[in-house]
PDB file of C-alpha atoms and ligand atoms in Angstrom:
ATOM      1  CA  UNK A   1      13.787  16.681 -21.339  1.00  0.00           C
ATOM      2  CA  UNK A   2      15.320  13.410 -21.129  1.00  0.00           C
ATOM      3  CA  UNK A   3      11.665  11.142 -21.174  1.00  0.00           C
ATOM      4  CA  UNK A   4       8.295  11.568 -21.719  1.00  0.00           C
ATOM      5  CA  UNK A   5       6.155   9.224 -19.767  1.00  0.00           C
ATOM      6  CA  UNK A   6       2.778   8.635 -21.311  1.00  0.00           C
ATOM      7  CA  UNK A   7      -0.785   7.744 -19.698  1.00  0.00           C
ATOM      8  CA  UNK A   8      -2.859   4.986 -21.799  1.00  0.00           C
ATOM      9  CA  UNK A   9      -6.593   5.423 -21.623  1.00  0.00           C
ATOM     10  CA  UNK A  10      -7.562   8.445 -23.308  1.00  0.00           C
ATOM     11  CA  UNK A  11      -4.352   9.219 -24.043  1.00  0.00           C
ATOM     12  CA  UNK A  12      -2.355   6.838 -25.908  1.00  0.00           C
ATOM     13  CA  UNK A  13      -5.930   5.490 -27.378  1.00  0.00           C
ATOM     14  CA  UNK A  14      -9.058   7.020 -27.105  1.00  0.00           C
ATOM     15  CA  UNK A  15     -10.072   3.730 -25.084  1.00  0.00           C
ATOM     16  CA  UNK A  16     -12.857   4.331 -22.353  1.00  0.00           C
ATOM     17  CA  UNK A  17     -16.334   4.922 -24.385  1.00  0.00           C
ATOM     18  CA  UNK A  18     -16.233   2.614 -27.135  1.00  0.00           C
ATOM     19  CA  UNK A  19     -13.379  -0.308 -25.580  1.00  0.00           C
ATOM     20  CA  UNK A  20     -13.446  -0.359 -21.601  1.00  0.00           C
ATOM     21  CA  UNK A  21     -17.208   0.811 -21.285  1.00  0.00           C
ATOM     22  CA  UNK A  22     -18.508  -1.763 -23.540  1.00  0.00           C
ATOM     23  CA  UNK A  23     -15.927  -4.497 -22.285  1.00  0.00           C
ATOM     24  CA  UNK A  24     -17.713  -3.787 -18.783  1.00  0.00           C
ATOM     25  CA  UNK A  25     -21.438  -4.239 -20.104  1.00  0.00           C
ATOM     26  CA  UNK A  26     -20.480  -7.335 -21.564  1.00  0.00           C
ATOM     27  CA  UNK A  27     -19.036  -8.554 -18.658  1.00  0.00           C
ATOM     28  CA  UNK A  28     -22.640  -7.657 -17.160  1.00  0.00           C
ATOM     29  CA  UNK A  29     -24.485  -9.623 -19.300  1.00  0.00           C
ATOM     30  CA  UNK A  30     -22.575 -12.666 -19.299  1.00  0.00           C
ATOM     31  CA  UNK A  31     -22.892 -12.613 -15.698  1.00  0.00           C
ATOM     32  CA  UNK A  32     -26.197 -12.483 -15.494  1.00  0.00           C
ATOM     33  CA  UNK A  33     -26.389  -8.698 -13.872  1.00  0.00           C
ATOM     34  CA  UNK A  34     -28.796  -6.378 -15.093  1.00  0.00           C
ATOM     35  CA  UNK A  35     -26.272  -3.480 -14.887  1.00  0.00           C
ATOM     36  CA  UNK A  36     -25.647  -1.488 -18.655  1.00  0.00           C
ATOM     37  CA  UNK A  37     -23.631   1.688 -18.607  1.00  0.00           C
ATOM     38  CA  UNK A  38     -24.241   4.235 -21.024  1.00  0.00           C
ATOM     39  CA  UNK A  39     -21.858   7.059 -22.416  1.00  0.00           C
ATOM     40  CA  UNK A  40     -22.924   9.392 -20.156  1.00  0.00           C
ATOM     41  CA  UNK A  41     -23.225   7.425 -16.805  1.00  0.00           C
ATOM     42  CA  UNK A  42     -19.767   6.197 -17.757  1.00  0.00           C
ATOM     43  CA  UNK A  43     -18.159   9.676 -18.137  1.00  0.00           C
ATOM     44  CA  UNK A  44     -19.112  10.589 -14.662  1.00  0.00           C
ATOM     45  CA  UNK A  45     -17.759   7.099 -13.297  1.00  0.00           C
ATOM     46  CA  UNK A  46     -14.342   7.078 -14.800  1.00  0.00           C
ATOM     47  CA  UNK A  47     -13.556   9.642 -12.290  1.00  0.00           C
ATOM     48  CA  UNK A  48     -13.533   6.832 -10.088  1.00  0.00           C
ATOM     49  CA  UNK A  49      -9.712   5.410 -11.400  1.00  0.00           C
ATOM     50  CA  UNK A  50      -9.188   1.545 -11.909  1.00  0.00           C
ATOM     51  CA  UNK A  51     -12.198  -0.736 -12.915  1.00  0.00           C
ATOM     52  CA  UNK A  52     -12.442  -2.473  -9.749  1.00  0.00           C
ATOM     53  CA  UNK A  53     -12.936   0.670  -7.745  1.00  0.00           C
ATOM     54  CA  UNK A  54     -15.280   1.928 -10.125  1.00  0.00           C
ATOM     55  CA  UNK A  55     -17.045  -1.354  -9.891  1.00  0.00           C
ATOM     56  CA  UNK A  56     -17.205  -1.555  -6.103  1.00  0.00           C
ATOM     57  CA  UNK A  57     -18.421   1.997  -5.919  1.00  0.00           C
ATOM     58  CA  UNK A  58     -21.197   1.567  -8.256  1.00  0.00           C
ATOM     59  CA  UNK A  59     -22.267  -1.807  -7.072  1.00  0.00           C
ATOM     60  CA  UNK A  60     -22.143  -0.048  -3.457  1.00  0.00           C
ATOM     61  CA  UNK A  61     -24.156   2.546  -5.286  1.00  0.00           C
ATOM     62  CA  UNK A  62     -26.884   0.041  -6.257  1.00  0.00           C
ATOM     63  CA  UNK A  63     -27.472  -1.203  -2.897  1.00  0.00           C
ATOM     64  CA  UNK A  64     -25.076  -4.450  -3.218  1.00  0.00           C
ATOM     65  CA  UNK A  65     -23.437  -5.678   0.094  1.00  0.00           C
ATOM     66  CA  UNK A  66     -19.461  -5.780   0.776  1.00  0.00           C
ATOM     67  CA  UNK A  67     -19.469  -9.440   0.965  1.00  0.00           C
ATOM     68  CA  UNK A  68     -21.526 -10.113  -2.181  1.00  0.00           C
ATOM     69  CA  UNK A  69     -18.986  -7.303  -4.198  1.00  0.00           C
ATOM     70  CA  UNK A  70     -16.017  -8.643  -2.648  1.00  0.00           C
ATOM     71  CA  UNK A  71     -17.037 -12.029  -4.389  1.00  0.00           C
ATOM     72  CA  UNK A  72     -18.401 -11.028  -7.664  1.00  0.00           C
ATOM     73  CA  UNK A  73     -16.352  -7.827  -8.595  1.00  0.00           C
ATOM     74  CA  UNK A  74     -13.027  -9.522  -9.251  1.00  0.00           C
ATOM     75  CA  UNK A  75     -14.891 -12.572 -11.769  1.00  0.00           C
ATOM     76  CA  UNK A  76     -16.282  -9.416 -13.290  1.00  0.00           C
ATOM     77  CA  UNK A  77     -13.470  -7.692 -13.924  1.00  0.00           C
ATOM     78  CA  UNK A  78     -11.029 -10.224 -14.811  1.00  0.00           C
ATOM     79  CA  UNK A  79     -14.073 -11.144 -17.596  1.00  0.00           C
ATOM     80  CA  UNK A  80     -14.343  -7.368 -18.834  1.00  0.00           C
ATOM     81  CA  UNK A  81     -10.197  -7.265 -18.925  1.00  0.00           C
ATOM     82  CA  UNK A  82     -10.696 -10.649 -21.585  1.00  0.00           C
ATOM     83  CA  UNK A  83     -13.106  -9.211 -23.336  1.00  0.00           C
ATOM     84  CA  UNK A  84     -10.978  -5.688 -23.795  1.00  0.00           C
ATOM     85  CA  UNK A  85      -8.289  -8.204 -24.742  1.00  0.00           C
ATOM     86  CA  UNK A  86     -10.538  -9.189 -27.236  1.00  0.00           C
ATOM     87  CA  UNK A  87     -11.648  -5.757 -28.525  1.00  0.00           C
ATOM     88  CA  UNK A  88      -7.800  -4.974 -29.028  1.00  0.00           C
ATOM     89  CA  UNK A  89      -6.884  -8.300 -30.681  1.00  0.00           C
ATOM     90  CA  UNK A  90     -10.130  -7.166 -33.220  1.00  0.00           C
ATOM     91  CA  UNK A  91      -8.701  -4.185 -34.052  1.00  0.00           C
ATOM     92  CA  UNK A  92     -11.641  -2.118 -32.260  1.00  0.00           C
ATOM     93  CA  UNK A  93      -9.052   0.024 -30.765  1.00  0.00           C
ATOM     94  CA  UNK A  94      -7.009   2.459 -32.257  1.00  0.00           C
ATOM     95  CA  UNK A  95      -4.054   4.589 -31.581  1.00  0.00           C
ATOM     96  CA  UNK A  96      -5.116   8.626 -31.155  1.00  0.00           C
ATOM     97  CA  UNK A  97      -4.649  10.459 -34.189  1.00  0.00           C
ATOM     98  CA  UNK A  98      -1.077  12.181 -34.449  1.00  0.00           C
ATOM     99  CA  UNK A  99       0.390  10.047 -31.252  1.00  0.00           C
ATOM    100  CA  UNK A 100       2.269   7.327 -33.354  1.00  0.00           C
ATOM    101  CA  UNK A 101       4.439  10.268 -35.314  1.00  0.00           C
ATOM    102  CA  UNK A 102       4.939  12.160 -32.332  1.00  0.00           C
ATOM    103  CA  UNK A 103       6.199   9.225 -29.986  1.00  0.00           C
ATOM    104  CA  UNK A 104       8.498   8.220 -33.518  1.00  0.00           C
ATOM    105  CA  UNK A 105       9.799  11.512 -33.686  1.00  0.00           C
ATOM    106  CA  UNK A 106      10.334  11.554 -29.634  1.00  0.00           C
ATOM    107  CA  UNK A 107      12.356   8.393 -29.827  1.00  0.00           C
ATOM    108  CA  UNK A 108      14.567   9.921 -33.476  1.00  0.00           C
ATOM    109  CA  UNK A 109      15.136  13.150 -31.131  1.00  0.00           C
ATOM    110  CA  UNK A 110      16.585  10.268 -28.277  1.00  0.00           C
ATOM    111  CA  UNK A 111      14.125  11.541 -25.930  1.00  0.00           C
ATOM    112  CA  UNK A 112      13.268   8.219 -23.606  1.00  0.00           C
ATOM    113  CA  UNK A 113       9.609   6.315 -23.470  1.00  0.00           C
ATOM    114  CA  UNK A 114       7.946   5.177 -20.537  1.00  0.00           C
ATOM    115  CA  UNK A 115       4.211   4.526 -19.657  1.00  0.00           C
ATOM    116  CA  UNK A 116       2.390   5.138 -16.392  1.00  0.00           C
ATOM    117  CA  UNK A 117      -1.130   4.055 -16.130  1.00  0.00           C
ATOM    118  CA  UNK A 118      -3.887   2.896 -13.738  1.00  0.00           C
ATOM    119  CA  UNK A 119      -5.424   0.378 -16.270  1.00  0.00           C
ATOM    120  CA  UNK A 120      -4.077  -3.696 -15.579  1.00  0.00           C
ATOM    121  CA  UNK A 121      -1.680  -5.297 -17.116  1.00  0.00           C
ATOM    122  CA  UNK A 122      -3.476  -7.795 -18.732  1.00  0.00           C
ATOM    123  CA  UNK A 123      -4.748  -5.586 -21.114  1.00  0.00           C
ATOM    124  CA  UNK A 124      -2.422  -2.902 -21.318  1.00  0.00           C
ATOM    125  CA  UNK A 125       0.859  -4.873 -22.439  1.00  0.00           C
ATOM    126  CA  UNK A 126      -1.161  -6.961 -25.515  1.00  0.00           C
ATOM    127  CA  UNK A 127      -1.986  -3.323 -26.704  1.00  0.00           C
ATOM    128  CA  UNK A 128       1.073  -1.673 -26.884  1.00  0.00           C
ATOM    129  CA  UNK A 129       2.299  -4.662 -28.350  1.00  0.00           C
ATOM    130  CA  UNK A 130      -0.589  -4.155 -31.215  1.00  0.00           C
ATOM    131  CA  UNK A 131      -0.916  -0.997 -31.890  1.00  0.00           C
ATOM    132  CA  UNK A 132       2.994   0.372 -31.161  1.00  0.00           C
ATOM    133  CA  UNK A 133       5.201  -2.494 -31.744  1.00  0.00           C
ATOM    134  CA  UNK A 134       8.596  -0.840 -32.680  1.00  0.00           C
ATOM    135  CA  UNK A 135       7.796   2.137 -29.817  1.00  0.00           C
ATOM    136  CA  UNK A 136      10.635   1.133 -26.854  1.00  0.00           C
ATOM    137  CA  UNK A 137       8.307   2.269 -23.511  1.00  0.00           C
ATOM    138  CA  UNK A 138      10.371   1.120 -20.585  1.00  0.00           C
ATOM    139  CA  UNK A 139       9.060   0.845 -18.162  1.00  0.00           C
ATOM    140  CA  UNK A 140       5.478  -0.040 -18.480  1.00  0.00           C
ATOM    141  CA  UNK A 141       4.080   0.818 -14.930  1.00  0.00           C
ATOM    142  CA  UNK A 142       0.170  -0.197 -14.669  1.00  0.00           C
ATOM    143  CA  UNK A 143      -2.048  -0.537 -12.333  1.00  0.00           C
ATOM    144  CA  UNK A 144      -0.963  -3.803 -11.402  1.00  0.00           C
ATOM    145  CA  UNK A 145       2.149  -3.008  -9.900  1.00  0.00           C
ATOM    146  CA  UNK A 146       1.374   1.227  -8.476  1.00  0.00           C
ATOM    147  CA  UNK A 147      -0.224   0.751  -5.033  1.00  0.00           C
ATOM    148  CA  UNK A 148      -2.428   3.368  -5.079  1.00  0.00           C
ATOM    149  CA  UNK A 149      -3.822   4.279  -8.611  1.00  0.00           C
ATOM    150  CA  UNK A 150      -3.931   8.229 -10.099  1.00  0.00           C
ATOM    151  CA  UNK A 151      -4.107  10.439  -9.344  1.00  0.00           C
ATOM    152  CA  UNK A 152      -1.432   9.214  -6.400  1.00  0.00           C
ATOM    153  CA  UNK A 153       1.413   9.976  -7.836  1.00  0.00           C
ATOM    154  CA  UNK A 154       2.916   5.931  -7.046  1.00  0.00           C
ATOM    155  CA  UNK A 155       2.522   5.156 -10.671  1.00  0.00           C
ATOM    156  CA  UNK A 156       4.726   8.442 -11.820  1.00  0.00           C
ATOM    157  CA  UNK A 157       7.511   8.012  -9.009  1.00  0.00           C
ATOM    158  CA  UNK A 158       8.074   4.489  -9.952  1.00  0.00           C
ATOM    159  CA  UNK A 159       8.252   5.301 -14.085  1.00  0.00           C
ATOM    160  CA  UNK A 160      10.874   7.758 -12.857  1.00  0.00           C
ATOM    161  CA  UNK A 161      12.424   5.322 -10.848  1.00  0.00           C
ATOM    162  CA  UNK A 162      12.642   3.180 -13.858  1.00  0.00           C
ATOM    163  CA  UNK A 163      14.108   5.735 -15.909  1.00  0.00           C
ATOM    164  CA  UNK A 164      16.409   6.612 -13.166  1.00  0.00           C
ATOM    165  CA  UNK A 165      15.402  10.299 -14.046  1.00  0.00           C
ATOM    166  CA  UNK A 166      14.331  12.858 -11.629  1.00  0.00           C
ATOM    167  CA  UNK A 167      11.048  14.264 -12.346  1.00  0.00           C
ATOM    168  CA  UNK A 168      12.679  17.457 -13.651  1.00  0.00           C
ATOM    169  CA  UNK A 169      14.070  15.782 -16.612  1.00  0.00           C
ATOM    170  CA  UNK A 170      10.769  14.634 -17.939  1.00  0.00           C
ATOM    171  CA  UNK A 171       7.612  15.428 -19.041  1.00  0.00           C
ATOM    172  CA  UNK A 172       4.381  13.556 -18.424  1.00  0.00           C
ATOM    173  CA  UNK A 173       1.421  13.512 -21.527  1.00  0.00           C
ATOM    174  CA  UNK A 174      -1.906  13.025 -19.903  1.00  0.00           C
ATOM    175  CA  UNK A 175      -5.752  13.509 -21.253  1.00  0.00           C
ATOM    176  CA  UNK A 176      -7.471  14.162 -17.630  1.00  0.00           C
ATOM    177  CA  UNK A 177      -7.138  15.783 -14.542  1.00  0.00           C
ATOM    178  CA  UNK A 178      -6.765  12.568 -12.724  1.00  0.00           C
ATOM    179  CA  UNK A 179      -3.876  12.317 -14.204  1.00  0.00           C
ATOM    180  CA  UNK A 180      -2.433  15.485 -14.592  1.00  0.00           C
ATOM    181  CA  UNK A 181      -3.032  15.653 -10.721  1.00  0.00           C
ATOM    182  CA  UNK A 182      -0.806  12.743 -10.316  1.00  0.00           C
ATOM    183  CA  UNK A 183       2.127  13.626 -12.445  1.00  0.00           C
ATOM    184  CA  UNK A 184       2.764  17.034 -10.480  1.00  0.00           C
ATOM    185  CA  UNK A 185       2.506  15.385  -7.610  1.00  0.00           C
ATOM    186  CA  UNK A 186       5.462  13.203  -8.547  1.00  0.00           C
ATOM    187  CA  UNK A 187       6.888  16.618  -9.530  1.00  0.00           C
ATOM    188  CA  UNK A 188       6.792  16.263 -13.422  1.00  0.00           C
ATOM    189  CA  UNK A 189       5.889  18.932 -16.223  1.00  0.00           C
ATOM    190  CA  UNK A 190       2.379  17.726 -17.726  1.00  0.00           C
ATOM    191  CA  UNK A 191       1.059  18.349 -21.403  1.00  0.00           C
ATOM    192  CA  UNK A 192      -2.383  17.038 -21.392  1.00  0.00           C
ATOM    193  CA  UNK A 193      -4.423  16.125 -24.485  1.00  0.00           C
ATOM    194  CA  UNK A 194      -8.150  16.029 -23.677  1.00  0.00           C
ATOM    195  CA  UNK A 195     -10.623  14.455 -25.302  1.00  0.00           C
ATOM    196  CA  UNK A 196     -14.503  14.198 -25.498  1.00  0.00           C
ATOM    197  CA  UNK A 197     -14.712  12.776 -22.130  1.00  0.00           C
ATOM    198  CA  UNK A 198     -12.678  15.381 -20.103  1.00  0.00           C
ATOM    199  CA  UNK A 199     -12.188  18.368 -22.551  1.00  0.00           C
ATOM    200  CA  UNK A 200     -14.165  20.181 -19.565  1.00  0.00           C
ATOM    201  CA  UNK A 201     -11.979  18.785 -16.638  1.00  0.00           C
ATOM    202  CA  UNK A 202      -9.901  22.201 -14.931  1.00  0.00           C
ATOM    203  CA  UNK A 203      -6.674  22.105 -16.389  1.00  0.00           C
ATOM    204  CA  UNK A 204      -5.543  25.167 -15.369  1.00  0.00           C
ATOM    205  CA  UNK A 205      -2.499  23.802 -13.644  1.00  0.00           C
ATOM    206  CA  UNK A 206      -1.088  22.190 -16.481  1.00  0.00           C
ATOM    207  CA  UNK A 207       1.868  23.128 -18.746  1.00  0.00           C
ATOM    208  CA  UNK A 208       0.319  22.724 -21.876  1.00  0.00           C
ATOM    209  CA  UNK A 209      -3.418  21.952 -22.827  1.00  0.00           C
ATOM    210  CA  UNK A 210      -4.145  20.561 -26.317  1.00  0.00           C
ATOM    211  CA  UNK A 211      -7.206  19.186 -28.007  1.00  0.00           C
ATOM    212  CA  UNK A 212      -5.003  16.954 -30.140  1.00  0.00           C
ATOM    213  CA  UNK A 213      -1.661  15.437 -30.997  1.00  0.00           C
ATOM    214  CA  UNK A 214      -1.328  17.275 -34.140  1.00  0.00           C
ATOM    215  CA  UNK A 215      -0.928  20.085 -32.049  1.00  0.00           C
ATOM    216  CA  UNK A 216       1.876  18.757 -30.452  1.00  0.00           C
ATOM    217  CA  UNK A 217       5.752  18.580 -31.931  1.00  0.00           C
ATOM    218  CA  UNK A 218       9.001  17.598 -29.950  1.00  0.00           C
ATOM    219  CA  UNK A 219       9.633  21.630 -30.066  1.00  0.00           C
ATOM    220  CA  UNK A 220       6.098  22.033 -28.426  1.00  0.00           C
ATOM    221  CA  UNK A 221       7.079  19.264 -25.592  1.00  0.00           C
ATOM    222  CA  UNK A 222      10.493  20.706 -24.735  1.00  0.00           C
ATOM    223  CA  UNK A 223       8.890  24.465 -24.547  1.00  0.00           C
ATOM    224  CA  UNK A 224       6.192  22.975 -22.338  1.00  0.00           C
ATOM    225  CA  UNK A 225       8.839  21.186 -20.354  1.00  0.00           C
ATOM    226  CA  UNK A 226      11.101  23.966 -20.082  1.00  0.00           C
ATOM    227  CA  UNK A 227       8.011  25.922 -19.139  1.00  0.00           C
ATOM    228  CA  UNK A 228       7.908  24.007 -15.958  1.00  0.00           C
ATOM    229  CA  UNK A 229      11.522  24.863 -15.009  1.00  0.00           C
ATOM    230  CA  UNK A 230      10.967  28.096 -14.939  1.00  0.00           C
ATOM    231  CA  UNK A 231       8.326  28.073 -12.388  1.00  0.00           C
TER     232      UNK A 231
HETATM  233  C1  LIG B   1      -7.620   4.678 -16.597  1.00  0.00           C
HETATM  234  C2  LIG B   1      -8.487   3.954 -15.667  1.00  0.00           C
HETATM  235  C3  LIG B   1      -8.755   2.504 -15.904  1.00  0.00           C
HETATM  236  C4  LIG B   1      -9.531   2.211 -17.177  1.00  0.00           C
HETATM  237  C5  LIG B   1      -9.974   0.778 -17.245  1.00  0.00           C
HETATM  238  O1  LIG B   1      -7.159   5.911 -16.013  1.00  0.00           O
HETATM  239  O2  LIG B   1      -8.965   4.518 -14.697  1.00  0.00           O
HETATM  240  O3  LIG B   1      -9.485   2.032 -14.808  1.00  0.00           O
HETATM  241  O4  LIG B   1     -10.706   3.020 -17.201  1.00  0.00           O
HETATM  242  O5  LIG B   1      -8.914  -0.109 -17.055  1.00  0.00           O
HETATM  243  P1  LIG B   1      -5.791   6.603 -16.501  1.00  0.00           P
HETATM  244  P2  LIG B   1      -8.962  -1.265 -15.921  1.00  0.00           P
HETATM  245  O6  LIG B   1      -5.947   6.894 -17.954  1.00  0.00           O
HETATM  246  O7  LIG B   1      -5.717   7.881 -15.689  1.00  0.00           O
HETATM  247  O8  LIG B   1      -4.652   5.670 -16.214  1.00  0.00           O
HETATM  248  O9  LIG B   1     -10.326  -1.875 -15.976  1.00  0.00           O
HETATM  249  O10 LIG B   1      -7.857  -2.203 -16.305  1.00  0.00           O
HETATM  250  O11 LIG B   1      -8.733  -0.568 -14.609  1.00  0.00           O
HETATM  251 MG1  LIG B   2      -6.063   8.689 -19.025  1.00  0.00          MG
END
């Protein structure tokens, strides 16, 4: 296990119900829109990866036209990406427990950093910077630069690519089946870490399921990784 490549939302930081949901409600009302999501709504749209898909598809949803979406989805997101920007720079977002030691402890063991996620960059590069400033992740691959967002494996192939790894030499560390769908399709061991939004997602595939990083060791990682060799 040469790298581990880690996701961002829900993974990295428990980031979706109290951070991107409420950056997209603001977003809402500053633009006038009567649209609010609540905790549960928004749990059944983030399977629906990258906020300007999920915003089309809701907006399609609600009866809004292709012309009128095409126009107001991209001021709408670029305002909800601020205000996430804004939730970060606050302090509203933190890292999940146990993930700070273990990506120290990967790094002290020489195991390699990287990041794959759908989420933009605009938001995502401010927050590493904030809440893991000494962590080396290279590359950062977001949304902005994968073609087709998880769970296409694009984002995965070009972390590897980055790395100049081959997926058997790393390990992917996910929180949904979006994205655990997406890392063994680029071929890559997956320990996923769920949380409250996808702790019922079927994760049967996966190498190793956790509910939380204090479950997980470098030890744990390699046996989950090794795991996957065997197979
Ligand atoms: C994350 C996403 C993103 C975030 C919001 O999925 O799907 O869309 O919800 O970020 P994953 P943006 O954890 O599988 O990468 O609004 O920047 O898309
Ligand atoms: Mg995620």
């Amino acid at each position: 296990m040469e790298a581990a490549i880690f996701d961002v939302d829900g993974t990295l930081v428990d980031s979706e119900r109290d951070g991107h949901r409420v950056a997209f409600n603001l977003a809402f009302e500053e633009l006038g829109l009567p649209y609010r999501w609540d905790v549960e709504l928004y749990g059944r749209l983030l399977e629906i990866a990258g906020g300007q898909h999920r915003l089309h598809a809701y907006l399609e949803g609600q009866g809004m036209g292709a012309d009128q979406r095409d126009e107001i989805v991209p001021k709408l997101h670029a305002r909800k990406t601020e205000l996430f920007r804004e939730l970060v720079a606050d302090g509203r977002i933190e890292p999940r427990a146990g993930v700070a030691a273990l990506v120290h402890d990967l790094a002290a063991a020489r195991v390699r950093l990287a990041v794959a996620t759908t989420g933009s960059r605009g938001w995502v590069e401010p927050l590493l910077e904030r809440l893991f400033p000494r962590v080396p992740f290279d590359p950062v691959i977001t949304g902005d630069e994968a073609p087709v967002r998880k769970p296409d494996p694009s984002a995965y192939f070009m972390a590897l690519a980055g790395l100049r790894l081959p997926a058997s030499e790393a390990l992917a560390v996910e929180d949904s089946a979006n994205g655990l769908v997406a890392a063994h399709a680029a071929g890559l061991a997956c320990v996923v870490v769920v949380n409250d939004y996808t702790a019922d997602h079927d994760l049967a595939a996966a190498e190793l399921v956790v509910a939380g990083f204090d479950e997980l060791d470098v030890a744990s990682l390699r046996l989950a990784h090794q795991r996957a060799q065997r197979r």
